[in-house]
Amino acid sequence: MMDELRELYQEVILDHGKDPRNFRKAENANCEATGYNPLCGDRLVVTLSVDENGMVQDAAFLGNGCAISMASASMMTEIVRGKTRAEAEDLFQRFHEMCTTDEDVDFTDDEDVEKLMVLSGVRQFPVRVKCATLPWHTMEAALKGESEASTER
Ligand code: ZN
């Protein structure tokens, strides 16, 4: 990883970890799921408010876990707001890819995806990938109307 990205990675994780955004329940929440990562002990609840057009009006989370899971949840809730269900799922696919691929894929074509790249540093630590993707798995479960998500499935 480039030094610059590594520094940014630490900065962002510390910042979001200390001061998580949207650490609350979503306003008028109509989707909710609980996510659990038994490998690390991360546990969180993602709540979303999705309107009749499938647009995420509000996204928030509560729970506790390691700095990476909290930072990832914090960033995710900021990024998916104003996105459609399909766009949110697409972002998850790309985020998952950047956390697991060994190849240098260019993710700089999309502003939101570029923000998430900071977290892709976890791919150096495979056990941490689950911490970073847990909030997204949980959001996806909530969008599908499932109440629970686990990284071990
Ligand atoms: Zn964790």
PDB file of C-alpha atoms and ligand atoms in Angstrom:
ATOM      1  CA  MET A   1       0.000   0.000   0.000  1.00  0.00           C
ATOM      2  CA  MET A   2       1.245   3.466  -0.740  1.00  0.00           C
ATOM      3  CA  ASP A   3       2.458   5.356   2.324  1.00  0.00           C
ATOM      4  CA  GLU A   4       0.001   8.103   1.635  1.00  0.00           C
ATOM      5  CA  LEU A   5      -2.922   5.713   1.603  1.00  0.00           C
ATOM      6  CA  ARG A   6      -1.680   3.976   4.733  1.00  0.00           C
ATOM      7  CA  GLU A   7      -1.543   7.263   6.601  1.00  0.00           C
ATOM      8  CA  LEU A   8      -4.983   8.196   5.411  1.00  0.00           C
ATOM      9  CA  TYR A   9      -6.233   4.746   6.409  1.00  0.00           C
ATOM     10  CA  GLN A  10      -5.078   5.241   9.989  1.00  0.00           C
ATOM     11  CA  GLU A  11      -6.374   8.775  10.121  1.00  0.00           C
ATOM     12  CA  VAL A  12      -9.823   7.890   8.835  1.00  0.00           C
ATOM     13  CA  ILE A  13     -10.198   4.862  11.077  1.00  0.00           C
ATOM     14  CA  LEU A  14      -9.182   6.856  14.131  1.00  0.00           C
ATOM     15  CA  ASP A  15     -11.455   9.722  13.209  1.00  0.00           C
ATOM     16  CA  HIS A  16     -14.558   7.639  12.510  1.00  0.00           C
ATOM     17  CA  GLY A  17     -13.738   5.256  15.355  1.00  0.00           C
ATOM     18  CA  LYS A  18     -13.604   8.045  17.915  1.00  0.00           C
ATOM     19  CA  ASP A  19     -16.489   9.999  16.518  1.00  0.00           C
ATOM     20  CA  PRO A  20     -18.783   7.659  14.594  1.00  0.00           C
ATOM     21  CA  ARG A  21     -21.269   9.374  12.280  1.00  0.00           C
ATOM     22  CA  ASN A  22     -24.930   8.436  12.436  1.00  0.00           C
ATOM     23  CA  PHE A  23     -24.507   6.484  15.658  1.00  0.00           C
ATOM     24  CA  ARG A  24     -28.214   6.358  16.431  1.00  0.00           C
ATOM     25  CA  LYS A  25     -31.408   4.904  15.046  1.00  0.00           C
ATOM     26  CA  ALA A  26     -32.474   6.042  11.561  1.00  0.00           C
ATOM     27  CA  GLU A  27     -35.394   8.446  11.432  1.00  0.00           C
ATOM     28  CA  ASN A  28     -38.604   6.656  10.440  1.00  0.00           C
ATOM     29  CA  ALA A  29     -36.627   3.456  10.074  1.00  0.00           C
ATOM     30  CA  ASN A  30     -38.405   0.776   8.049  1.00  0.00           C
ATOM     31  CA  CYS A  31     -35.500  -1.627   7.520  1.00  0.00           C
ATOM     32  CA  GLU A  32     -33.436  -3.075  10.299  1.00  0.00           C
ATOM     33  CA  ALA A  33     -30.944  -5.899  10.706  1.00  0.00           C
ATOM     34  CA  THR A  34     -28.450  -7.086  13.276  1.00  0.00           C
ATOM     35  CA  GLY A  35     -24.980  -8.109  12.174  1.00  0.00           C
ATOM     36  CA  TYR A  36     -22.510 -10.234  14.033  1.00  0.00           C
ATOM     37  CA  ASN A  37     -18.914 -11.102  13.339  1.00  0.00           C
ATOM     38  CA  PRO A  38     -18.039 -13.938  15.739  1.00  0.00           C
ATOM     39  CA  LEU A  39     -14.367 -13.863  14.791  1.00  0.00           C
ATOM     40  CA  CYS A  40     -13.902 -10.441  16.270  1.00  0.00           C
ATOM     41  CA  GLY A  41     -17.014  -9.932  18.396  1.00  0.00           C
ATOM     42  CA  ASP A  42     -18.328  -6.988  16.359  1.00  0.00           C
ATOM     43  CA  ARG A  43     -22.058  -6.620  16.763  1.00  0.00           C
ATOM     44  CA  LEU A  44     -24.159  -3.894  15.255  1.00  0.00           C
ATOM     45  CA  VAL A  45     -27.662  -2.920  14.271  1.00  0.00           C
ATOM     46  CA  VAL A  46     -28.184  -1.066  11.001  1.00  0.00           C
ATOM     47  CA  THR A  47     -31.407   0.870  10.543  1.00  0.00           C
ATOM     48  CA  LEU A  48     -32.513   2.425   7.267  1.00  0.00           C
ATOM     49  CA  SER A  49     -35.346   4.535   6.101  1.00  0.00           C
ATOM     50  CA  VAL A  50     -36.158   3.667   2.491  1.00  0.00           C
ATOM     51  CA  ASP A  51     -38.851   5.613   0.643  1.00  0.00           C
ATOM     52  CA  GLU A  52     -41.387   4.293  -1.872  1.00  0.00           C
ATOM     53  CA  ASN A  53     -38.950   4.944  -4.728  1.00  0.00           C
ATOM     54  CA  GLY A  54     -36.342   2.717  -3.138  1.00  0.00           C
ATOM     55  CA  MET A  55     -34.187   5.672  -2.095  1.00  0.00           C
ATOM     56  CA  VAL A  56     -32.324   5.522   1.204  1.00  0.00           C
ATOM     57  CA  GLN A  57     -33.448   8.610   3.097  1.00  0.00           C
ATOM     58  CA  ASP A  58     -31.583   7.886   6.281  1.00  0.00           C
ATOM     59  CA  ALA A  59     -29.054   5.312   7.413  1.00  0.00           C
ATOM     60  CA  ALA A  60     -27.690   4.826  10.902  1.00  0.00           C
ATOM     61  CA  PHE A  61     -26.143   2.220  13.157  1.00  0.00           C
ATOM     62  CA  LEU A  62     -25.681   1.283  16.776  1.00  0.00           C
ATOM     63  CA  GLY A  63     -23.508  -1.338  18.376  1.00  0.00           C
ATOM     64  CA  ASN A  64     -19.999  -2.021  19.403  1.00  0.00           C
ATOM     65  CA  GLY A  65     -16.952  -3.594  17.932  1.00  0.00           C
ATOM     66  CA  CYS A  66     -13.418  -2.900  16.879  1.00  0.00           C
ATOM     67  CA  ALA A  67     -12.291   0.396  15.378  1.00  0.00           C
ATOM     68  CA  ILE A  68     -12.436  -0.960  11.838  1.00  0.00           C
ATOM     69  CA  SER A  69     -16.026  -2.193  12.028  1.00  0.00           C
ATOM     70  CA  MET A  70     -17.140   1.067  13.636  1.00  0.00           C
ATOM     71  CA  ALA A  71     -15.273   3.203  11.103  1.00  0.00           C
ATOM     72  CA  SER A  72     -16.656   1.158   8.226  1.00  0.00           C
ATOM     73  CA  ALA A  73     -20.231   1.438   9.535  1.00  0.00           C
ATOM     74  CA  SER A  74     -19.786   5.156  10.047  1.00  0.00           C
ATOM     75  CA  MET A  75     -18.538   5.697   6.486  1.00  0.00           C
ATOM     76  CA  MET A  76     -21.183   3.422   5.027  1.00  0.00           C
ATOM     77  CA  THR A  77     -24.082   5.257   6.643  1.00  0.00           C
ATOM     78  CA  GLU A  78     -22.748   8.524   5.239  1.00  0.00           C
ATOM     79  CA  ILE A  79     -22.268   7.153   1.752  1.00  0.00           C
ATOM     80  CA  VAL A  80     -25.507   5.234   1.200  1.00  0.00           C
ATOM     81  CA  ARG A  81     -27.771   8.108   2.144  1.00  0.00           C
ATOM     82  CA  GLY A  82     -29.448   9.439  -0.985  1.00  0.00           C
ATOM     83  CA  LYS A  83     -28.640   6.252  -2.891  1.00  0.00           C
ATOM     84  CA  THR A  84     -31.165   3.850  -4.290  1.00  0.00           C
ATOM     85  CA  ARG A  85     -31.329   0.299  -3.040  1.00  0.00           C
ATOM     86  CA  ALA A  86     -29.599  -0.888  -6.235  1.00  0.00           C
ATOM     87  CA  GLU A  87     -26.844   1.703  -5.959  1.00  0.00           C
ATOM     88  CA  ALA A  88     -26.212   0.748  -2.336  1.00  0.00           C
ATOM     89  CA  GLU A  89     -25.931  -2.920  -3.280  1.00  0.00           C
ATOM     90  CA  ASP A  90     -23.613  -2.052  -6.132  1.00  0.00           C
ATOM     91  CA  LEU A  91     -21.357  -0.088  -3.782  1.00  0.00           C
ATOM     92  CA  PHE A  92     -21.208  -3.102  -1.480  1.00  0.00           C
ATOM     93  CA  GLN A  93     -20.120  -5.333  -4.368  1.00  0.00           C
ATOM     94  CA  ARG A  94     -17.343  -2.960  -5.297  1.00  0.00           C
ATOM     95  CA  PHE A  95     -16.274  -2.450  -1.700  1.00  0.00           C
ATOM     96  CA  HIS A  96     -16.164  -6.190  -1.166  1.00  0.00           C
ATOM     97  CA  GLU A  97     -14.112  -6.589  -4.306  1.00  0.00           C
ATOM     98  CA  MET A  98     -11.580  -3.967  -3.292  1.00  0.00           C
ATOM     99  CA  CYS A  99     -11.187  -5.550   0.149  1.00  0.00           C
ATOM    100  CA  THR A 100     -10.522  -9.011  -1.238  1.00  0.00           C
ATOM    101  CA  THR A 101      -8.855  -8.656  -4.624  1.00  0.00           C
ATOM    102  CA  ASP A 102      -5.137  -9.105  -5.083  1.00  0.00           C
ATOM    103  CA  GLU A 103      -5.198  -7.173  -8.274  1.00  0.00           C
ATOM    104  CA  ASP A 104      -4.807  -3.480  -8.680  1.00  0.00           C
ATOM    105  CA  VAL A 105      -8.257  -2.559  -9.832  1.00  0.00           C
ATOM    106  CA  ASP A 106      -8.931   1.077 -10.533  1.00  0.00           C
ATOM    107  CA  PHE A 107     -11.722   2.263  -8.285  1.00  0.00           C
ATOM    108  CA  THR A 108     -11.128   5.953  -8.785  1.00  0.00           C
ATOM    109  CA  ASP A 109     -13.898   6.342 -11.367  1.00  0.00           C
ATOM    110  CA  ASP A 110     -16.510   6.911  -8.707  1.00  0.00           C
ATOM    111  CA  GLU A 111     -16.295   9.461  -5.905  1.00  0.00           C
ATOM    112  CA  ASP A 112     -18.024   7.279  -3.300  1.00  0.00           C
ATOM    113  CA  VAL A 113     -16.004   4.223  -4.184  1.00  0.00           C
ATOM    114  CA  GLU A 114     -12.857   6.312  -3.930  1.00  0.00           C
ATOM    115  CA  LYS A 115     -13.739   7.302  -0.366  1.00  0.00           C
ATOM    116  CA  LEU A 116     -14.155   3.645   0.535  1.00  0.00           C
ATOM    117  CA  MET A 117     -10.734   2.834  -0.885  1.00  0.00           C
ATOM    118  CA  VAL A 118      -9.211   4.078   2.332  1.00  0.00           C
ATOM    119  CA  LEU A 119     -10.626   1.014   4.061  1.00  0.00           C
ATOM    120  CA  SER A 120      -9.352  -1.386   1.438  1.00  0.00           C
ATOM    121  CA  GLY A 121      -6.080  -1.437   3.396  1.00  0.00           C
ATOM    122  CA  VAL A 122      -7.715  -4.236   5.386  1.00  0.00           C
ATOM    123  CA  ARG A 123      -6.970  -6.658   2.586  1.00  0.00           C
ATOM    124  CA  GLN A 124      -3.464  -6.959   4.025  1.00  0.00           C
ATOM    125  CA  PHE A 125      -5.139  -8.455   7.093  1.00  0.00           C
ATOM    126  CA  PRO A 126      -7.676 -11.051   5.910  1.00  0.00           C
ATOM    127  CA  VAL A 127      -9.269 -11.443   9.334  1.00  0.00           C
ATOM    128  CA  ARG A 128     -10.043  -7.711   9.291  1.00  0.00           C
ATOM    129  CA  VAL A 129     -11.917  -7.913   6.009  1.00  0.00           C
ATOM    130  CA  LYS A 130     -14.899  -9.284   7.907  1.00  0.00           C
ATOM    131  CA  CYS A 131     -14.799  -6.359  10.291  1.00  0.00           C
ATOM    132  CA  ALA A 132     -14.864  -3.922   7.376  1.00  0.00           C
ATOM    133  CA  THR A 133     -17.593  -5.719   5.428  1.00  0.00           C
ATOM    134  CA  LEU A 134     -19.888  -6.569   8.372  1.00  0.00           C
ATOM    135  CA  PRO A 135     -21.790  -3.254   8.244  1.00  0.00           C
ATOM    136  CA  TRP A 136     -22.394  -3.767   4.526  1.00  0.00           C
ATOM    137  CA  HIS A 137     -23.584  -7.341   4.961  1.00  0.00           C
ATOM    138  CA  THR A 138     -25.929  -6.042   7.630  1.00  0.00           C
ATOM    139  CA  MET A 139     -27.230  -3.242   5.429  1.00  0.00           C
ATOM    140  CA  GLU A 140     -27.855  -5.692   2.600  1.00  0.00           C
ATOM    141  CA  ALA A 141     -29.781  -7.983   4.947  1.00  0.00           C
ATOM    142  CA  ALA A 142     -31.866  -5.019   6.117  1.00  0.00           C
ATOM    143  CA  LEU A 143     -32.651  -4.037   2.514  1.00  0.00           C
ATOM    144  CA  LYS A 144     -33.725  -7.601   1.748  1.00  0.00           C
ATOM    145  CA  GLY A 145     -35.974  -7.675   4.780  1.00  0.00           C
ATOM    146  CA  GLU A 146     -33.815 -10.167   6.644  1.00  0.00           C
ATOM    147  CA  SER A 147     -33.311  -9.478  10.311  1.00  0.00           C
ATOM    148  CA  GLU A 148     -29.876 -10.969  10.790  1.00  0.00           C
ATOM    149  CA  ALA A 149     -26.530 -11.018   9.036  1.00  0.00           C
ATOM    150  CA  SER A 150     -23.433 -12.929   9.936  1.00  0.00           C
ATOM    151  CA  THR A 151     -20.011 -12.924   8.380  1.00  0.00           C
ATOM    152  CA  GLU A 152     -19.982 -16.695   8.832  1.00  0.00           C
ATOM    153  CA  ARG A 153     -22.459 -17.766   6.252  1.00  0.00           C
TER     154      ARG A 153
HETATM  155 ZN    ZN B   1     -13.719  -6.302  14.200  1.00  0.00          ZN
END
